[in-house]
mmCIF file of N, CA, C and O in Angstrom:
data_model
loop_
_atom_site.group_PDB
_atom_site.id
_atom_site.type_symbol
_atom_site.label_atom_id
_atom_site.label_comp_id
_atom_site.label_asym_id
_atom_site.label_seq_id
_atom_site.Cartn_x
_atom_site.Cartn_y
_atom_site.Cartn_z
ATOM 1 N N UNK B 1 -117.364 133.955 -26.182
ATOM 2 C CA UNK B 1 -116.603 134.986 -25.515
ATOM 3 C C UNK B 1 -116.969 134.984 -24.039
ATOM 4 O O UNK B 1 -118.013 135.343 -23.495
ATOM 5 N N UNK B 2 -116.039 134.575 -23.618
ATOM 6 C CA UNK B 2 -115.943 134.899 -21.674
ATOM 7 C C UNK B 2 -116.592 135.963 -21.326
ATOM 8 O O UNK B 2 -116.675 136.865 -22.159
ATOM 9 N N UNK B 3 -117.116 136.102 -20.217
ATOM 10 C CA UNK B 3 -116.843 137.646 -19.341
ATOM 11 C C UNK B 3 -115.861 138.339 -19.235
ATOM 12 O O UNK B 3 -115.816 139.554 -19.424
ATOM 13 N N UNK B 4 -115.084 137.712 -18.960
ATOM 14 C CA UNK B 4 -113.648 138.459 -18.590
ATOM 15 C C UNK B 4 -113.190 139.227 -19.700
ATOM 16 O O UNK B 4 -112.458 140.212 -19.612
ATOM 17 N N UNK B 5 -113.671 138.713 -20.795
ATOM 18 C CA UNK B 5 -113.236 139.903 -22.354
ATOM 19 C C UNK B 5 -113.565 140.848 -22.532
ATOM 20 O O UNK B 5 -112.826 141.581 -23.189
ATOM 21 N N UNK B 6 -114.616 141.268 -22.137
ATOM 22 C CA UNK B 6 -115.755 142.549 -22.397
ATOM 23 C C UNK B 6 -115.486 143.205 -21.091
ATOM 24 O O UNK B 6 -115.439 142.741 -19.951
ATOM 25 N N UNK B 7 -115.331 144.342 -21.532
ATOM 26 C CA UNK B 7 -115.111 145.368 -20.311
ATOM 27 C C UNK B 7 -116.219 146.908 -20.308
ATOM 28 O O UNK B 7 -115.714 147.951 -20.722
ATOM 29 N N UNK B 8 -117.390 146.916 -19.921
ATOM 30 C CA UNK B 8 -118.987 147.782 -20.050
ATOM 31 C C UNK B 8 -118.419 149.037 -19.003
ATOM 32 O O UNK B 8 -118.005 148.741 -17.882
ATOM 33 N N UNK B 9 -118.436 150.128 -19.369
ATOM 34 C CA UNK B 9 -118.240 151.442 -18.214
ATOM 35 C C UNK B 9 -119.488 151.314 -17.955
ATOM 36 O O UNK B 9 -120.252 150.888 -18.820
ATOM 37 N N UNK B 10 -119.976 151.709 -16.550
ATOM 38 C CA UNK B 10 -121.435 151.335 -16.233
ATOM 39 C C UNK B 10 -121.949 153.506 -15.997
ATOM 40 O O UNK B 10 -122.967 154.149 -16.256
ATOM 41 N N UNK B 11 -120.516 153.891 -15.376
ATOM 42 C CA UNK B 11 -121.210 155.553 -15.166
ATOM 43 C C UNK B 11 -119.503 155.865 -14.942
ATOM 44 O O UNK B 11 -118.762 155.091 -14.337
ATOM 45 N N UNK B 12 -118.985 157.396 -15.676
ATOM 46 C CA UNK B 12 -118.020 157.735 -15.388
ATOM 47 C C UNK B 12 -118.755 159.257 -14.837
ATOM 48 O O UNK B 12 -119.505 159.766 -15.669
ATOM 49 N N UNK B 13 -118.672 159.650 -14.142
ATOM 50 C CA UNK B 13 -119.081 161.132 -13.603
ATOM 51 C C UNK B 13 -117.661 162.044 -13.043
ATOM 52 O O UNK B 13 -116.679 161.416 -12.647
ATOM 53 N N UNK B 14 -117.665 163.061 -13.052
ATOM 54 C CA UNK B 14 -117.070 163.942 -12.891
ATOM 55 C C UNK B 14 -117.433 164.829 -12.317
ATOM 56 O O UNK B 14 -118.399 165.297 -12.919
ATOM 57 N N UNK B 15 -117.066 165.739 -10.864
ATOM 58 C CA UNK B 15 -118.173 167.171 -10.812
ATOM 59 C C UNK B 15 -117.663 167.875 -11.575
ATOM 60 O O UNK B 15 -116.457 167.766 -11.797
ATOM 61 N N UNK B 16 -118.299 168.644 -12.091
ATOM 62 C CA UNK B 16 -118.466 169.870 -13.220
ATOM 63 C C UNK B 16 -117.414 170.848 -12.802
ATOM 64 O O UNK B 16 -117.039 171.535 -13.753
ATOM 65 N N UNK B 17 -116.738 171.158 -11.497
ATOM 66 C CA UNK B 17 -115.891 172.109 -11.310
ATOM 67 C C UNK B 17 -114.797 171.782 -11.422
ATOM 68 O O UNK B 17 -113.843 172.559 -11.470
ATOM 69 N N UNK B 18 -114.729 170.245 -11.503
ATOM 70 C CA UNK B 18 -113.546 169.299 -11.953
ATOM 71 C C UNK B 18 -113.121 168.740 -13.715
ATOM 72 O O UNK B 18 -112.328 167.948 -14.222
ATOM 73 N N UNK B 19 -113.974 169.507 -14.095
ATOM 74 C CA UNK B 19 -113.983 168.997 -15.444
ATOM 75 C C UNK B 19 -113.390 169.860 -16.214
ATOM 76 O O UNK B 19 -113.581 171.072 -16.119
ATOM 77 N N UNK B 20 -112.055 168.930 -17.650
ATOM 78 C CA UNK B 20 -111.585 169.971 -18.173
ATOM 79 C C UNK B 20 -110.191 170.049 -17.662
ATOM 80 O O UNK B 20 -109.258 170.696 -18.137
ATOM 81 N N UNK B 21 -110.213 169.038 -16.284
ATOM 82 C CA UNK B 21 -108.771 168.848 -16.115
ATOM 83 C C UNK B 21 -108.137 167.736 -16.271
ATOM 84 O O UNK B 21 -106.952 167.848 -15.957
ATOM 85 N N UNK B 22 -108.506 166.472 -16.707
ATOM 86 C CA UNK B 22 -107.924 165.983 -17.077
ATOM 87 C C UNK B 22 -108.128 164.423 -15.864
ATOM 88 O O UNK B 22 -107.448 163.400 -15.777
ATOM 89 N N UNK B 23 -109.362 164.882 -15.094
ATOM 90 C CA UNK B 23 -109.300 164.161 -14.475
ATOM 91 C C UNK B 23 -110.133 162.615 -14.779
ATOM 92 O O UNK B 23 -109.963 161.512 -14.260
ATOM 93 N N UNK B 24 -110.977 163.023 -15.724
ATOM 94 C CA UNK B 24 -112.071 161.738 -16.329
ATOM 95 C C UNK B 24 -111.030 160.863 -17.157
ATOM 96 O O UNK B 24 -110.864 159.673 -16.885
ATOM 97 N N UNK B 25 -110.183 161.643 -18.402
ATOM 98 C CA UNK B 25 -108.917 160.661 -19.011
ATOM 99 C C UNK B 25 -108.271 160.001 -18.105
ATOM 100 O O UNK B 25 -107.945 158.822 -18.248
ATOM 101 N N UNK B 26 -107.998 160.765 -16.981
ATOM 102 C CA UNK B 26 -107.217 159.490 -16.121
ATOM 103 C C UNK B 26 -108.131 158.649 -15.403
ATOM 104 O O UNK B 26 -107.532 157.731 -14.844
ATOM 105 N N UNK B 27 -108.904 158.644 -15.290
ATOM 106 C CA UNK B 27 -110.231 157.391 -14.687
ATOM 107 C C UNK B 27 -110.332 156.550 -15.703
ATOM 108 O O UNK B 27 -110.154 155.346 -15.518
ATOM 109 N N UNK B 28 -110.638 157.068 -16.956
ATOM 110 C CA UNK B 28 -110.751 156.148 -18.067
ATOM 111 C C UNK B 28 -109.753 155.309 -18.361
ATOM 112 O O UNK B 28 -109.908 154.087 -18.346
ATOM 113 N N UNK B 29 -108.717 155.850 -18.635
ATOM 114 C CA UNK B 29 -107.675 155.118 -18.406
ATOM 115 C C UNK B 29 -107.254 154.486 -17.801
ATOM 116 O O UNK B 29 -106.866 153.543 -18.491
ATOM 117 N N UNK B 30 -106.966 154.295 -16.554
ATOM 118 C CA UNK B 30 -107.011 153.454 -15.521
ATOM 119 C C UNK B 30 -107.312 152.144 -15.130
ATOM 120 O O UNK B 30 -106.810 151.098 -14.716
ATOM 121 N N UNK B 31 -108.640 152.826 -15.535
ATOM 122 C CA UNK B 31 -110.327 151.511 -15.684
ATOM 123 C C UNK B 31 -109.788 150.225 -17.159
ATOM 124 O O UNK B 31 -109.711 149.006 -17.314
ATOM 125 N N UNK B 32 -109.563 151.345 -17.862
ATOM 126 C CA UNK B 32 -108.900 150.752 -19.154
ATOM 127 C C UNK B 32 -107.883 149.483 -18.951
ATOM 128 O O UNK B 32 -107.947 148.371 -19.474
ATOM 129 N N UNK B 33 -106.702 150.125 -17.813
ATOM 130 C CA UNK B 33 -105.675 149.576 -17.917
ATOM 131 C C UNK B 33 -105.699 148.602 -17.021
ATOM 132 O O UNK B 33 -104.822 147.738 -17.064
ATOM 133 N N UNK B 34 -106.747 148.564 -16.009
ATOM 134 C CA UNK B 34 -107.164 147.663 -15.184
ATOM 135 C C UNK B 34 -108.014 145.965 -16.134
ATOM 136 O O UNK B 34 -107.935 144.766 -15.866
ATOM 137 N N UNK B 35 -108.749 146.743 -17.255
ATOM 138 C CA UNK B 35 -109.383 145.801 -17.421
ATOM 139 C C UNK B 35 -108.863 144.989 -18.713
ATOM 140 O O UNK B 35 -109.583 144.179 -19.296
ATOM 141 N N UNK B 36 -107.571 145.279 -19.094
ATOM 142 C CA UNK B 36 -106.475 144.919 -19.603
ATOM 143 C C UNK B 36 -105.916 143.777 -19.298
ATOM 144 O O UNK B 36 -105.710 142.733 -19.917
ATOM 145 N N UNK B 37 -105.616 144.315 -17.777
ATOM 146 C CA UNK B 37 -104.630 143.485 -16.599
ATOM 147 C C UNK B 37 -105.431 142.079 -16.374
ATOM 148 O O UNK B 37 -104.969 140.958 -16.161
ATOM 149 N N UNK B 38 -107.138 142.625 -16.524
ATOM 150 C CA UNK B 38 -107.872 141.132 -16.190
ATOM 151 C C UNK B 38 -108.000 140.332 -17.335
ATOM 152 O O UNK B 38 -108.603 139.265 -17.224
ATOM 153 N N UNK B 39 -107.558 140.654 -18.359
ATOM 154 C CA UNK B 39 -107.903 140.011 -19.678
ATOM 155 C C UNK B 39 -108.991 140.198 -20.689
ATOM 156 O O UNK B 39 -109.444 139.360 -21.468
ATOM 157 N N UNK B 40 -109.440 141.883 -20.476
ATOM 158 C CA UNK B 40 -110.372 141.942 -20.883
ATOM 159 C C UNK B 40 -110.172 142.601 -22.645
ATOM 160 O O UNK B 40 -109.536 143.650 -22.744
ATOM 161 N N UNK B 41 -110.559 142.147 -23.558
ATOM 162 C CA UNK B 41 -110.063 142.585 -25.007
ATOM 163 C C UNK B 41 -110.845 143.908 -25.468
ATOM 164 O O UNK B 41 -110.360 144.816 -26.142
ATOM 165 N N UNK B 42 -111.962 143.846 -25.041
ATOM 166 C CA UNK B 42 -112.480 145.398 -25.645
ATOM 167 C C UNK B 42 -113.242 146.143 -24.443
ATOM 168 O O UNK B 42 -113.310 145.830 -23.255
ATOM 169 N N UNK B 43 -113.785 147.215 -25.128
ATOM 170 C CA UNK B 43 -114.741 148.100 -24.091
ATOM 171 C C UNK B 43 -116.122 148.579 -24.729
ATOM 172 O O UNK B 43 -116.253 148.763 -25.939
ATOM 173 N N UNK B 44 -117.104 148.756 -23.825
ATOM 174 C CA UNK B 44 -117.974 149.878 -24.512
ATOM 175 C C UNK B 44 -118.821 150.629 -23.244
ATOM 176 O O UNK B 44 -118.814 150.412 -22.032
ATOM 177 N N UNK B 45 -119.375 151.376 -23.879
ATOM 178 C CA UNK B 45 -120.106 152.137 -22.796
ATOM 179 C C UNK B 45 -121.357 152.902 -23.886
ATOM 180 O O UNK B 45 -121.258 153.036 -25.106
ATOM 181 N N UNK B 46 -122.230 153.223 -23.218
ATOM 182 C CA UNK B 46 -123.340 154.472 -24.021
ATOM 183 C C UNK B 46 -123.135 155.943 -23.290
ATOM 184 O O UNK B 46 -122.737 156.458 -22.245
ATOM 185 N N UNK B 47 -123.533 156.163 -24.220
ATOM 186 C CA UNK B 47 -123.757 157.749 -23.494
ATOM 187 C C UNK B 47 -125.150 158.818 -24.550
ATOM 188 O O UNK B 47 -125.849 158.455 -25.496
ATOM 189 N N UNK B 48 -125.085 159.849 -24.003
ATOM 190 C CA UNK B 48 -126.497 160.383 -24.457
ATOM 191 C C UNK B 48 -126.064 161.657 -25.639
ATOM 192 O O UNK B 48 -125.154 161.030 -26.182
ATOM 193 N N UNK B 49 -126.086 162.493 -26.108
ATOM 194 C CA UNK B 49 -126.255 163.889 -26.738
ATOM 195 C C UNK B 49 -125.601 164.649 -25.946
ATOM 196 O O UNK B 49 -124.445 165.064 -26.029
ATOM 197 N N UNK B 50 -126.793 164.895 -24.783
ATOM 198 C CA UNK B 50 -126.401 166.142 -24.384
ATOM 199 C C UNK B 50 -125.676 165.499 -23.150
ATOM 200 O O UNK B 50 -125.796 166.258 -22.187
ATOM 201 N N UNK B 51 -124.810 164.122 -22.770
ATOM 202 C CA UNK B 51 -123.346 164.273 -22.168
ATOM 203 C C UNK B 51 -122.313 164.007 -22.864
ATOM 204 O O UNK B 51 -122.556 164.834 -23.743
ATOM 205 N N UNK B 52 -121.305 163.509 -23.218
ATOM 206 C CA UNK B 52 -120.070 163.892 -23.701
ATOM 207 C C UNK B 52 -119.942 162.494 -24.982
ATOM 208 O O UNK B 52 -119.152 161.603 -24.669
ATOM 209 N N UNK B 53 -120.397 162.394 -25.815
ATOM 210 C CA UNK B 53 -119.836 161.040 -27.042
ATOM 211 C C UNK B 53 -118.448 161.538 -27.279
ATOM 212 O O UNK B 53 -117.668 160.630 -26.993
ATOM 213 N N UNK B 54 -117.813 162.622 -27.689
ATOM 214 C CA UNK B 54 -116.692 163.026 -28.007
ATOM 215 C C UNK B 54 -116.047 162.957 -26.954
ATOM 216 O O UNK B 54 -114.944 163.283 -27.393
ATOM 217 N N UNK B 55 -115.884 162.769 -25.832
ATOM 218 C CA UNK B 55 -115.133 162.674 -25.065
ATOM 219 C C UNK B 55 -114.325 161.582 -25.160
ATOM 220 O O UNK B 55 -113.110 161.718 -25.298
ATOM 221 N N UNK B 56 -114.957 160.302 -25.093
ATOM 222 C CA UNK B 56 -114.879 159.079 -25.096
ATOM 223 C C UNK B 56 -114.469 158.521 -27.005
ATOM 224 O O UNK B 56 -113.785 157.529 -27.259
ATOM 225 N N UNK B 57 -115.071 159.424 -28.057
ATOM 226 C CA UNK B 57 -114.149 159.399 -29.319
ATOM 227 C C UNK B 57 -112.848 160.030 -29.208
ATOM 228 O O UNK B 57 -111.793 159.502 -29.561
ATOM 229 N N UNK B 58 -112.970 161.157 -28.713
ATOM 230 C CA UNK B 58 -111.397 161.704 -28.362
ATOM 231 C C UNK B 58 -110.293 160.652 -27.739
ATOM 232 O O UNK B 58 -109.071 160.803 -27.747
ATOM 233 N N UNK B 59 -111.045 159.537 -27.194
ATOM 234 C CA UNK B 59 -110.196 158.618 -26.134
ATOM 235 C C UNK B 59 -109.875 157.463 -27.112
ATOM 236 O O UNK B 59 -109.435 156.493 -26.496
ATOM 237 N N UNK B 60 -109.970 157.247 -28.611
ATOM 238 C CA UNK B 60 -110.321 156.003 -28.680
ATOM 239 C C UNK B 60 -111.679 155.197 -29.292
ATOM 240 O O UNK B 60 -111.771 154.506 -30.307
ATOM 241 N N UNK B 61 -112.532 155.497 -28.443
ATOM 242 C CA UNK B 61 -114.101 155.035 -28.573
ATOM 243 C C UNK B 61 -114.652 155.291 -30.617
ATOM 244 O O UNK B 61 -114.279 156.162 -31.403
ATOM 245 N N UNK B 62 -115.482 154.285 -30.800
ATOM 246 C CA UNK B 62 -116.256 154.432 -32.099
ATOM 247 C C UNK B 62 -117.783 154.062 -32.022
ATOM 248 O O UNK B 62 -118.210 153.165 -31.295
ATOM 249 N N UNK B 63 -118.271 154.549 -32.535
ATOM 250 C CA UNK B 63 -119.782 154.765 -32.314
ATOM 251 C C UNK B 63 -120.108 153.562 -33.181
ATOM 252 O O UNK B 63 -119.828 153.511 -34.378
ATOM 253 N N UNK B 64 -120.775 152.506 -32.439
ATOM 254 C CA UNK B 64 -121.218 151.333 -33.290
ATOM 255 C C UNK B 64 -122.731 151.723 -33.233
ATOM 256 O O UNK B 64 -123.127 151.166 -34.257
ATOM 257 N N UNK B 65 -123.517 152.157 -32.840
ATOM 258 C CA UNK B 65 -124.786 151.991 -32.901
ATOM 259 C C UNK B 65 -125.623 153.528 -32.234
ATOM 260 O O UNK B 65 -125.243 154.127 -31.228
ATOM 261 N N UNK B 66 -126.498 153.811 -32.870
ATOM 262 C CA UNK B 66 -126.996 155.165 -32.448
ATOM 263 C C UNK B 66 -128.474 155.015 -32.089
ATOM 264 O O UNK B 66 -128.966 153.977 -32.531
ATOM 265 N N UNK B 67 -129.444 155.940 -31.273
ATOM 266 C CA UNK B 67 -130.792 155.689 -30.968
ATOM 267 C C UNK B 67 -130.934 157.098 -31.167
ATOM 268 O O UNK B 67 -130.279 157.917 -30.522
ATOM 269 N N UNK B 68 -132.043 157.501 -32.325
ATOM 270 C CA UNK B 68 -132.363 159.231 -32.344
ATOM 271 C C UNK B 68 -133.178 159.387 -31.986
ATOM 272 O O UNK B 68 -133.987 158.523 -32.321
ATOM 273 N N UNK B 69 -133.627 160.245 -31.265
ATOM 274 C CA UNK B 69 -134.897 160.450 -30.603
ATOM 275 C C UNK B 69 -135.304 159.824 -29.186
ATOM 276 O O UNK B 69 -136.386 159.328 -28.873
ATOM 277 N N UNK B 70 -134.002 160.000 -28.318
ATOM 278 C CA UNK B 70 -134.139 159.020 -27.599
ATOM 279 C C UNK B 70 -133.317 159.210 -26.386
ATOM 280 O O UNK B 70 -132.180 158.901 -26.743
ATOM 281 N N UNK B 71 -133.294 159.473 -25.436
ATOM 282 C CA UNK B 71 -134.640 160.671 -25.360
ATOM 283 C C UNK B 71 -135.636 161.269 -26.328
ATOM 284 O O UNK B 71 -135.693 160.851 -27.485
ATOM 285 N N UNK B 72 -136.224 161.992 -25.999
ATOM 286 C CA UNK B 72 -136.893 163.202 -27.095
ATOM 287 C C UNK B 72 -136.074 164.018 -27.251
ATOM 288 O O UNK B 72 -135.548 164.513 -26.254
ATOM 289 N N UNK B 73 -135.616 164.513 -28.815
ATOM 290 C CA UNK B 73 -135.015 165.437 -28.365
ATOM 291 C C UNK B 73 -132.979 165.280 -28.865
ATOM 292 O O UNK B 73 -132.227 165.951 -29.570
ATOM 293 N N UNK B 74 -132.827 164.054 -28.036
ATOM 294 C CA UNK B 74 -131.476 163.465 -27.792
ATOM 295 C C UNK B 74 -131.150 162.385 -28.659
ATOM 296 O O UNK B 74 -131.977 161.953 -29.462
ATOM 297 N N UNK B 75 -130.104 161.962 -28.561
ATOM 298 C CA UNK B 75 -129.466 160.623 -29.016
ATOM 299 C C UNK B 75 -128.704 159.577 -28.213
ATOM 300 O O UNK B 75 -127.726 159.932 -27.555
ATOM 301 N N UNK B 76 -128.993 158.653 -28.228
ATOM 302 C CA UNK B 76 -128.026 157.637 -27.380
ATOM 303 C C UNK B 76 -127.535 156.986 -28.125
ATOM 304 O O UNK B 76 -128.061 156.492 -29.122
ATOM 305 N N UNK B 77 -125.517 156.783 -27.457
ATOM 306 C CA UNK B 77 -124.797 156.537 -28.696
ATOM 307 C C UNK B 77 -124.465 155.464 -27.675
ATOM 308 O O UNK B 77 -124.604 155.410 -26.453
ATOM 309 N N UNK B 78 -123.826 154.364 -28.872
ATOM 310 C CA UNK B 78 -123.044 153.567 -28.296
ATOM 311 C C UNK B 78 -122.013 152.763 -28.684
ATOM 312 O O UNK B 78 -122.173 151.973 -29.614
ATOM 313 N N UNK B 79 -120.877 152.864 -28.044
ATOM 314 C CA UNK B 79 -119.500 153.408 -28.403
ATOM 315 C C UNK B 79 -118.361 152.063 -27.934
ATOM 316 O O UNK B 79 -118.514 151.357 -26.937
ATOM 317 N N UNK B 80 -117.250 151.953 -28.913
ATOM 318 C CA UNK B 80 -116.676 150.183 -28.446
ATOM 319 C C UNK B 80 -114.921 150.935 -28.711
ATOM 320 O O UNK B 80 -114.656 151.900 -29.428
ATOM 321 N N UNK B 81 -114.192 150.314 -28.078
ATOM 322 C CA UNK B 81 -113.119 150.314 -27.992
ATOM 323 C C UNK B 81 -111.922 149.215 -28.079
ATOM 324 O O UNK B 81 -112.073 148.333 -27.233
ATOM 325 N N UNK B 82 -110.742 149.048 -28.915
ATOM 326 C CA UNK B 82 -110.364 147.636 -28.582
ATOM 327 C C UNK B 82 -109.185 148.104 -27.851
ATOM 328 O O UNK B 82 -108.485 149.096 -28.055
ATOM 329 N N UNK B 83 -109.083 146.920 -26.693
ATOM 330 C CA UNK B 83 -108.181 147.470 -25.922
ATOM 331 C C UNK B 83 -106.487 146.284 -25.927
ATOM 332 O O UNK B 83 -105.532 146.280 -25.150
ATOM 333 N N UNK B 84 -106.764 145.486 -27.089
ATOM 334 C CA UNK B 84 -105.537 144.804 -27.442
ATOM 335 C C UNK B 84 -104.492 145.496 -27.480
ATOM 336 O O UNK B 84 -103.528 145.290 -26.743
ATOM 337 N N UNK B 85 -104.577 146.747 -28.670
ATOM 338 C CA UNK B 85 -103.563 147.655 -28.523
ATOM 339 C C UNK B 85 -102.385 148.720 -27.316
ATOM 340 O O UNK B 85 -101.378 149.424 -27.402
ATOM 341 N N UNK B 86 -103.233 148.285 -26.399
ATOM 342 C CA UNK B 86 -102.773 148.876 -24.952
ATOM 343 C C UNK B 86 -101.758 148.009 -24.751
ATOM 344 O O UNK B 86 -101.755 146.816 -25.053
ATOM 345 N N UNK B 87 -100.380 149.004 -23.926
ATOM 346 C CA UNK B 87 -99.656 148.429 -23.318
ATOM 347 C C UNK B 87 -100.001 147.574 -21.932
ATOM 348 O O UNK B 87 -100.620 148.393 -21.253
ATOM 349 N N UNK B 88 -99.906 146.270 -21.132
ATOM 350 C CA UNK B 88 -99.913 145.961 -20.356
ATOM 351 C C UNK B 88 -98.828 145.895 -19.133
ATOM 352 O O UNK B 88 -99.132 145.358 -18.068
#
């Protein structure tokens, strides 16, 4: 598998007074549809507990692999997407 297939979110951030509108789905998306355009077939990204896994399941995303305790406390999830299904 190329590079060009795999498409890694490295940090999606949002400020907090911005959140809730709708503005992270359209980043995600975007990013998505960008990395589509390059030929890229899937996605993944991690994320922690206490920031958003459902966000990114709400989008799509499935939790392939989990770390408990990890933080202390937390969980780090980590989450894959296929992005064949997207329109180009």
């Amino acid at each position: 598998m190329g590079l060009t297939e795999k498409y890694c979110i490295g940090t999606l951030w949002i400020r907090e007074y911005l959140r809730g509108d709708g503005y992270g789905k359209a980043l995600l998306l975007a990013a998505e549809q960008e990395a589509v355009n390059r030929g890229c077939l899937n996605a993944y990204v991690f994320t922690y507990s206490f920031q958003s896994p459902r966000f990114y399941q709400h989008l799509g995303y499935e939790v392939f692999g989990e770390l408990e305790d990890f933080p202390p406390g937390h969980r780090r999830y980590f989450l894959k997407k296929c992005l064949q299904k997207m329109p180009s």
